[in-house]
mmCIF file of C-alpha atoms in Angstrom:
data_model
loop_
_atom_site.group_PDB
_atom_site.id
_atom_site.type_symbol
_atom_site.label_atom_id
_atom_site.label_comp_id
_atom_site.label_asym_id
_atom_site.label_seq_id
_atom_site.Cartn_x
_atom_site.Cartn_y
_atom_site.Cartn_z
ATOM 1 C CA MET A 1 0.000 0.000 0.000
ATOM 2 C CA LYS A 2 2.828 2.349 0.855
ATOM 3 C CA VAL A 3 4.476 1.570 -2.412
ATOM 4 C CA SER A 4 1.305 2.319 -4.338
ATOM 5 C CA ARG A 5 0.862 5.684 -2.617
ATOM 6 C CA PHE A 6 4.486 6.541 -3.373
ATOM 7 C CA ASN A 7 3.938 5.775 -7.046
ATOM 8 C CA THR A 8 0.883 7.991 -7.051
ATOM 9 C CA TYR A 9 2.887 10.932 -5.658
ATOM 10 C CA LEU A 10 5.633 10.287 -8.194
ATOM 11 C CA TYR A 11 3.187 10.312 -11.122
ATOM 12 C CA MET A 12 1.560 13.532 -9.877
ATOM 13 C CA THR A 13 4.951 15.246 -9.517
ATOM 14 C CA LEU A 14 5.944 14.245 -13.025
ATOM 15 C CA PHE A 15 2.592 15.475 -14.343
ATOM 16 C CA PHE A 16 2.999 18.945 -12.766
ATOM 17 C CA CYS A 17 6.570 19.211 -14.104
ATOM 18 C CA MET A 18 5.345 18.480 -17.608
ATOM 19 C CA VAL A 19 2.624 21.110 -17.261
ATOM 20 C CA LEU A 20 5.165 23.703 -16.090
ATOM 21 C CA ILE A 21 7.509 22.917 -19.005
ATOM 22 C CA ALA A 22 4.643 23.178 -21.509
ATOM 23 C CA CYS A 23 3.570 26.555 -20.084
ATOM 24 C CA SER A 24 7.147 27.788 -20.252
ATOM 25 C CA ASN A 25 7.443 26.825 -23.944
ATOM 26 C CA ASP A 26 4.144 28.533 -24.732
ATOM 27 C CA SER A 27 5.357 31.692 -23.027
ATOM 28 C CA ASP A 28 8.603 31.667 -25.059
ATOM 29 C CA SER A 29 6.750 31.224 -28.353
ATOM 30 C CA VAL A 30 4.444 34.114 -27.475
ATOM 31 C CA GLY A 31 7.488 36.300 -26.911
ATOM 32 C CA LYS A 32 8.843 35.248 -30.285
ATOM 33 C CA GLU A 33 5.694 35.974 -32.232
ATOM 34 C CA LYS A 34 6.138 37.785 -35.573
ATOM 35 C CA PRO A 35 6.127 41.542 -34.965
ATOM 36 C CA SER A 36 3.127 43.517 -36.118
ATOM 37 C CA GLU A 37 3.218 45.540 -39.344
ATOM 38 C CA GLU A 38 3.530 48.702 -37.279
ATOM 39 C CA ASN A 39 6.570 47.329 -35.481
ATOM 40 C CA GLU A 40 8.088 46.219 -38.789
ATOM 41 C CA THR A 41 7.625 49.738 -40.190
ATOM 42 C CA ASN A 42 9.208 51.361 -37.139
ATOM 43 C CA GLU A 43 12.133 48.939 -37.159
ATOM 44 C CA SER A 44 12.654 49.540 -40.889
ATOM 45 C CA ALA A 45 12.604 53.301 -40.377
ATOM 46 C CA ASN A 46 15.065 53.031 -37.509
ATOM 47 C CA ALA A 47 17.362 50.899 -39.641
ATOM 48 C CA GLN A 48 17.260 53.478 -42.437
ATOM 49 C CA ASP A 49 18.021 56.259 -39.966
ATOM 50 C CA LYS A 50 21.071 54.341 -38.812
ATOM 51 C CA GLU A 51 22.217 53.911 -42.417
ATOM 52 C CA GLN A 52 21.906 57.626 -43.144
ATOM 53 C CA PRO A 53 24.873 59.692 -41.937
ATOM 54 C CA GLU A 54 23.952 62.375 -39.461
ATOM 55 C CA ASN A 55 23.889 65.818 -41.083
ATOM 56 C CA ASN A 56 22.268 68.358 -38.855
ATOM 57 C CA ASP A 57 24.080 71.269 -40.471
ATOM 58 C CA LYS A 58 22.103 73.064 -43.157
ATOM 59 C CA ASP A 59 23.824 73.821 -46.435
ATOM 60 C CA GLN A 60 25.441 77.245 -46.417
ATOM 61 C CA THR A 61 23.788 79.898 -48.531
ATOM 62 C CA GLU A 62 25.919 81.807 -51.006
ATOM 63 C CA GLU A 63 25.629 84.882 -48.766
ATOM 64 C CA GLU A 64 26.956 82.929 -45.775
ATOM 65 C CA LYS A 65 29.823 81.576 -47.856
ATOM 66 C CA GLU A 66 30.666 85.079 -49.068
ATOM 67 C CA GLU A 67 30.581 86.461 -45.540
ATOM 68 C CA GLU A 68 32.904 83.670 -44.467
ATOM 69 C CA LEU A 69 35.294 84.481 -47.298
ATOM 70 C CA GLU A 70 35.218 88.193 -46.498
ATOM 71 C CA GLU A 71 36.263 87.418 -42.944
ATOM 72 C CA GLN A 72 39.424 85.708 -44.176
ATOM 73 C CA GLU A 73 42.648 87.678 -44.001
ATOM 74 C CA PRO A 74 43.790 89.013 -47.417
ATOM 75 C CA GLU A 75 46.574 87.010 -49.028
ATOM 76 C CA TYR A 76 47.194 89.172 -52.098
ATOM 77 C CA TYR A 77 47.178 92.775 -53.276
ATOM 78 C CA ILE A 78 47.048 94.471 -56.682
ATOM 79 C CA SER A 79 50.054 96.454 -57.839
ATOM 80 C CA GLU A 80 48.656 99.748 -59.101
ATOM 81 C CA GLU A 81 51.733 100.207 -61.286
ATOM 82 C CA THR A 82 51.809 96.796 -63.011
ATOM 83 C CA ALA A 83 48.260 95.491 -62.325
ATOM 84 C CA THR A 84 49.761 92.152 -61.240
ATOM 85 C CA VAL A 85 48.496 90.191 -58.249
ATOM 86 C CA LEU A 86 51.189 89.928 -55.589
ATOM 87 C CA PRO A 87 51.312 87.791 -52.430
ATOM 88 C CA LEU A 88 51.263 89.521 -49.052
ATOM 89 C CA ASP A 89 53.053 86.752 -47.135
ATOM 90 C CA ASN A 90 53.690 83.156 -48.079
ATOM 91 C CA ALA A 91 50.714 82.752 -50.403
ATOM 92 C CA ASN A 92 51.042 80.823 -53.652
ATOM 93 C CA GLU A 93 52.742 83.009 -56.255
ATOM 94 C CA ASN A 94 51.838 80.822 -59.208
ATOM 95 C CA ILE A 95 48.399 82.352 -59.662
ATOM 96 C CA VAL A 96 46.425 84.316 -62.240
ATOM 97 C CA LEU A 97 43.363 86.510 -61.826
ATOM 98 C CA LEU A 98 40.357 86.295 -64.153
ATOM 99 C CA THR A 99 38.437 89.506 -64.870
ATOM 100 C CA ILE A 100 35.491 90.066 -67.193
ATOM 101 C CA ASP A 101 34.571 93.573 -68.387
ATOM 102 C CA ASP A 102 31.449 95.182 -69.881
ATOM 103 C CA VAL A 103 28.921 93.138 -67.937
ATOM 104 C CA PRO A 104 26.179 92.128 -67.745
ATOM 105 C CA ASP A 105 25.477 92.079 -71.458
ATOM 106 C CA ALA A 106 24.455 88.971 -73.429
ATOM 107 C CA ASN A 107 26.940 86.385 -72.086
ATOM 108 C CA ALA A 108 27.913 87.307 -68.531
ATOM 109 C CA VAL A 109 25.437 85.074 -66.714
ATOM 110 C CA GLU A 110 26.386 82.021 -68.765
ATOM 111 C CA MET A 111 30.066 82.816 -68.196
ATOM 112 C CA ALA A 112 29.421 82.992 -64.459
ATOM 113 C CA HIS A 113 27.764 79.561 -64.557
ATOM 114 C CA THR A 114 30.749 78.143 -66.453
ATOM 115 C CA LEU A 115 33.180 79.483 -63.868
ATOM 116 C CA LYS A 116 30.960 78.266 -61.046
ATOM 117 C CA ASP A 117 30.898 74.756 -62.523
ATOM 118 C CA LEU A 118 34.696 74.864 -62.795
ATOM 119 C CA GLY A 119 34.994 76.011 -59.187
ATOM 120 C CA VAL A 120 36.991 79.174 -59.899
ATOM 121 C CA GLY A 121 36.456 82.851 -59.123
ATOM 122 C CA ALA A 122 36.577 86.044 -61.166
ATOM 123 C CA ILE A 123 35.762 89.741 -60.906
ATOM 124 C CA PHE A 124 32.877 90.928 -63.081
ATOM 125 C CA PHE A 125 33.331 94.607 -63.987
ATOM 126 C CA VAL A 126 29.988 96.327 -64.518
ATOM 127 C CA ASN A 127 28.980 99.100 -66.897
ATOM 128 C CA GLY A 128 26.176 101.078 -65.321
ATOM 129 C CA HIS A 129 24.139 101.378 -68.517
ATOM 130 C CA PHE A 130 23.665 97.576 -68.498
ATOM 131 C CA ILE A 131 21.983 97.550 -65.076
ATOM 132 C CA ASN A 132 19.597 100.479 -65.362
ATOM 133 C CA ASP A 133 16.633 98.248 -66.219
ATOM 134 C CA ASP A 134 15.101 95.282 -64.399
ATOM 135 C CA GLU A 135 16.575 92.700 -66.766
ATOM 136 C CA GLY A 136 20.114 93.952 -66.258
ATOM 137 C CA ALA A 137 19.583 94.196 -62.512
ATOM 138 C CA GLU A 138 18.425 90.572 -62.380
ATOM 139 C CA LYS A 139 21.482 89.453 -64.328
ATOM 140 C CA LEU A 140 23.788 91.279 -61.944
ATOM 141 C CA LYS A 141 22.030 89.824 -58.932
ATOM 142 C CA GLU A 142 22.299 86.301 -60.353
ATOM 143 C CA ILE A 143 26.045 86.704 -60.911
ATOM 144 C CA HIS A 144 26.537 88.071 -57.409
ATOM 145 C CA ASP A 145 24.375 85.360 -55.850
ATOM 146 C CA MET A 146 26.705 82.755 -57.378
ATOM 147 C CA GLY A 147 29.483 84.215 -55.235
ATOM 148 C CA PHE A 148 31.337 86.438 -57.711
ATOM 149 C CA LEU A 149 32.734 89.829 -56.768
ATOM 150 C CA ILE A 150 31.546 92.882 -58.664
ATOM 151 C CA GLY A 151 33.792 95.648 -59.971
ATOM 152 C CA ASN A 152 33.052 99.169 -61.244
ATOM 153 C CA HIS A 153 33.777 99.886 -64.920
ATOM 154 C CA THR A 154 31.980 103.273 -65.029
ATOM 155 C CA ASN A 155 28.508 104.085 -66.241
ATOM 156 C CA THR A 156 28.956 104.753 -69.971
ATOM 157 C CA HIS A 157 32.523 103.495 -70.634
ATOM 158 C CA PRO A 158 34.040 106.908 -71.466
ATOM 159 C CA VAL A 159 37.649 108.067 -71.694
ATOM 160 C CA LEU A 160 37.816 109.502 -68.195
ATOM 161 C CA PRO A 161 40.604 112.072 -68.677
ATOM 162 C CA GLU A 162 38.471 113.745 -71.341
ATOM 163 C CA LEU A 163 35.675 114.461 -68.835
ATOM 164 C CA THR A 164 35.335 117.163 -66.216
ATOM 165 C CA LYS A 165 35.970 116.195 -62.599
ATOM 166 C CA GLU A 166 32.245 116.328 -61.903
ATOM 167 C CA GLU A 167 31.503 114.046 -64.835
ATOM 168 C CA GLN A 168 34.182 111.584 -63.753
ATOM 169 C CA THR A 169 32.761 111.472 -60.252
ATOM 170 C CA GLU A 170 29.271 110.830 -61.611
ATOM 171 C CA GLU A 171 30.525 108.061 -63.924
ATOM 172 C CA ILE A 172 32.055 106.207 -60.988
ATOM 173 C CA VAL A 173 29.848 106.916 -57.979
ATOM 174 C CA SER A 174 26.540 106.419 -59.827
ATOM 175 C CA VAL A 175 27.571 102.832 -60.631
ATOM 176 C CA ASN A 176 28.465 102.116 -57.009
ATOM 177 C CA ASN A 177 25.098 103.499 -55.890
ATOM 178 C CA ARG A 178 23.174 101.393 -58.412
ATOM 179 C CA VAL A 179 25.145 98.212 -57.653
ATOM 180 C CA GLU A 180 24.517 98.661 -53.941
ATOM 181 C CA GLU A 181 20.817 99.149 -54.638
ATOM 182 C CA ILE A 182 20.716 95.810 -56.472
ATOM 183 C CA ILE A 183 23.012 93.514 -54.451
ATOM 184 C CA GLY A 184 23.295 95.336 -51.131
ATOM 185 C CA GLU A 185 27.000 96.176 -51.321
ATOM 186 C CA ARG A 186 29.302 98.518 -53.190
ATOM 187 C CA PRO A 187 31.979 97.345 -55.638
ATOM 188 C CA LYS A 188 35.425 96.665 -54.206
ATOM 189 C CA PHE A 189 37.424 97.092 -57.428
ATOM 190 C CA PHE A 190 37.672 99.830 -60.063
ATOM 191 C CA ARG A 191 38.870 99.534 -63.653
ATOM 192 C CA ALA A 192 38.925 102.577 -65.892
ATOM 193 C CA PRO A 193 37.684 102.092 -69.465
ATOM 194 C CA HIS A 194 40.545 101.715 -71.959
ATOM 195 C CA GLY A 195 42.869 101.551 -68.940
ATOM 196 C CA MET A 196 42.938 105.354 -68.834
ATOM 197 C CA ASN A 197 42.679 106.934 -65.404
ATOM 198 C CA SER A 198 43.137 110.508 -64.283
ATOM 199 C CA ASP A 199 44.403 111.730 -60.929
ATOM 200 C CA HIS A 200 40.818 112.636 -60.094
ATOM 201 C CA SER A 201 39.354 109.238 -61.044
ATOM 202 C CA LYS A 202 42.006 107.533 -58.898
ATOM 203 C CA ASN A 203 41.112 109.752 -55.947
ATOM 204 C CA VAL A 204 37.413 109.037 -56.363
ATOM 205 C CA ALA A 205 38.052 105.298 -56.509
ATOM 206 C CA LYS A 206 40.146 105.449 -53.347
ATOM 207 C CA GLU A 207 37.527 107.545 -51.562
ATOM 208 C CA GLU A 208 35.063 104.793 -52.498
ATOM 209 C CA ASN A 209 37.423 102.190 -50.944
ATOM 210 C CA MET A 210 38.035 100.428 -54.244
ATOM 211 C CA ALA A 211 41.261 98.789 -55.364
ATOM 212 C CA ILE A 212 42.378 100.267 -58.705
ATOM 213 C CA MET A 213 43.492 97.850 -61.398
ATOM 214 C CA ASN A 214 44.175 97.678 -65.088
ATOM 215 C CA TRP A 215 45.298 94.329 -66.576
ATOM 216 C CA THR A 216 48.442 92.580 -67.775
ATOM 217 C CA TYR A 217 47.052 91.149 -70.999
ATOM 218 C CA GLY A 218 43.905 90.291 -72.904
ATOM 219 C CA TYR A 219 43.126 89.607 -76.552
ATOM 220 C CA ASP A 220 39.398 89.153 -77.110
ATOM 221 C CA TYR A 221 38.913 92.714 -78.373
ATOM 222 C CA PHE A 222 41.291 92.202 -81.322
ATOM 223 C CA ASP A 223 39.721 91.043 -84.587
ATOM 224 C CA ALA A 224 42.224 88.192 -84.900
ATOM 225 C CA TYR A 225 40.951 86.649 -81.656
ATOM 226 C CA THR A 226 37.209 86.632 -82.185
ATOM 227 C CA GLU A 227 37.415 82.904 -82.900
ATOM 228 C CA PRO A 228 37.323 80.741 -79.717
ATOM 229 C CA LYS A 229 40.262 78.475 -80.623
ATOM 230 C CA ALA A 230 42.567 81.395 -81.464
ATOM 231 C CA LEU A 231 41.531 83.232 -78.314
ATOM 232 C CA THR A 232 42.140 80.186 -76.136
ATOM 233 C CA GLU A 233 45.643 79.770 -77.573
ATOM 234 C CA ALA A 234 46.463 83.432 -76.944
ATOM 235 C CA MET A 235 45.141 83.508 -73.379
ATOM 236 C CA VAL A 236 46.735 80.202 -72.345
ATOM 237 C CA THR A 237 50.162 81.015 -73.814
ATOM 238 C CA GLY A 238 50.178 84.766 -73.235
ATOM 239 C CA LYS A 239 51.249 85.253 -76.845
ATOM 240 C CA GLY A 240 49.284 87.323 -79.341
ATOM 241 C CA PRO A 241 51.392 87.697 -82.492
ATOM 242 C CA GLU A 242 48.581 89.334 -84.461
ATOM 243 C CA ALA A 243 48.367 91.950 -81.711
ATOM 244 C CA GLY A 244 52.100 92.578 -81.793
ATOM 245 C CA VAL A 245 52.989 90.321 -78.842
ATOM 246 C CA ASP A 246 55.085 87.352 -79.951
ATOM 247 C CA TYR A 247 56.513 86.647 -76.479
ATOM 248 C CA SER A 248 54.625 85.267 -73.503
ATOM 249 C CA LEU A 249 52.952 87.664 -71.080
ATOM 250 C CA LEU A 250 51.736 84.749 -68.962
ATOM 251 C CA LYS A 251 53.586 85.080 -65.669
ATOM 252 C CA PRO A 252 52.760 84.499 -61.997
ATOM 253 C CA GLY A 253 50.276 87.140 -60.865
ATOM 254 C CA ALA A 254 48.964 87.871 -64.362
ATOM 255 C CA ASN A 255 45.742 89.881 -64.388
ATOM 256 C CA LEU A 256 43.798 88.520 -67.352
ATOM 257 C CA LEU A 257 41.322 90.728 -69.205
ATOM 258 C CA MET A 258 38.266 89.248 -70.903
ATOM 259 C CA HIS A 259 34.947 90.701 -71.991
ATOM 260 C CA ASP A 260 31.284 89.786 -72.181
ATOM 261 C CA ARG A 261 31.599 88.489 -75.751
ATOM 262 C CA ASP A 262 30.177 85.466 -77.532
ATOM 263 C CA TRP A 263 33.594 84.090 -78.572
ATOM 264 C CA THR A 264 35.011 84.589 -75.070
ATOM 265 C CA ASN A 265 32.049 82.779 -73.591
ATOM 266 C CA LYS A 266 32.670 79.818 -75.912
ATOM 267 C CA ALA A 267 36.392 79.754 -75.114
ATOM 268 C CA LEU A 268 36.142 80.318 -71.359
ATOM 269 C CA LYS A 269 36.164 76.700 -70.175
ATOM 270 C CA ASP A 270 39.169 75.829 -72.341
ATOM 271 C CA ILE A 271 40.993 78.966 -71.170
ATOM 272 C CA VAL A 272 40.538 78.088 -67.503
ATOM 273 C CA GLU A 273 41.531 74.455 -67.946
ATOM 274 C CA GLY A 274 44.469 75.418 -70.155
ATOM 275 C CA LEU A 275 45.841 77.775 -67.511
ATOM 276 C CA GLN A 276 45.401 75.123 -64.847
ATOM 277 C CA ASN A 277 47.185 72.564 -67.012
ATOM 278 C CA HIS A 278 50.093 75.010 -67.164
ATOM 279 C CA GLY A 279 50.246 74.856 -63.369
ATOM 280 C CA TYR A 280 48.467 78.110 -62.562
ATOM 281 C CA GLU A 281 45.930 78.474 -59.775
ATOM 282 C CA ILE A 282 42.987 80.796 -60.428
ATOM 283 C CA VAL A 283 43.143 83.184 -57.487
ATOM 284 C CA ASP A 284 40.028 83.775 -55.395
ATOM 285 C CA PRO A 285 39.278 87.536 -55.628
ATOM 286 C CA HIS A 286 37.909 87.427 -52.068
ATOM 287 C CA LEU A 287 41.524 86.999 -50.919
ATOM 288 C CA ILE A 288 42.682 90.250 -52.561
ATOM 289 C CA GLU A 289 43.182 93.303 -50.346
ATOM 290 C CA THR A 290 40.885 96.163 -51.354
ATOM 291 C CA SER A 291 41.502 98.982 -48.871
#
């Protein structure tokens, strides 16, 4: 009888153990159930977030980039005597400066886009008569908004020494006023038409806190260089035999003159890349001392 009762207890104990094991397995399977669609979506989104690199910084606007550049210490200055770009300290000497006059006419905006795509800077010298209407003002604003510096090339492109002092002042200051009205700042550089300054025009430019510059060479206003290939060759080598220059004017610090012309627009990319292939860096005009 005792043995029988013992067996009964043993069977009951085994039974309860089996029940406990079964319950435990059920509990584990419940915990491993397939997640709901909502959970799958959340987990997928979290996984994608982890794959994406963190980038909390917003892209800089062109204005912010320009302000940042303006805060940099100048590395170069313009020689008023030779128009070359010279280093202030230990800056790279093997540079050239690109300048484009008589803007914004038919090609200036496209030229600005070309330079922007190439990642190089230039100074765009404005004639006031091109920006007196809304269309011209919009062109100027677009060029400036791409990060290019604006220069003053007078209002009507006259021979300054032939004008009265009052007329010279009006030719220069009126352009600065109009440019500031359009882009919110006054030009930092002045180039006299035909490269002909007077003592008075120089004084006005300095009173307006503009750096005065002519150029070291340029060929796109000669008839022989109104074809893009010929112009590219002349600008990249510094030689213009048809213009009476059979030796190279391309030297470190060269200040290169171009214009808002159809053939210059077509040649511009090749000119930039040709200069770079010759080992020249296109200097950033923001790094040039102006006052």
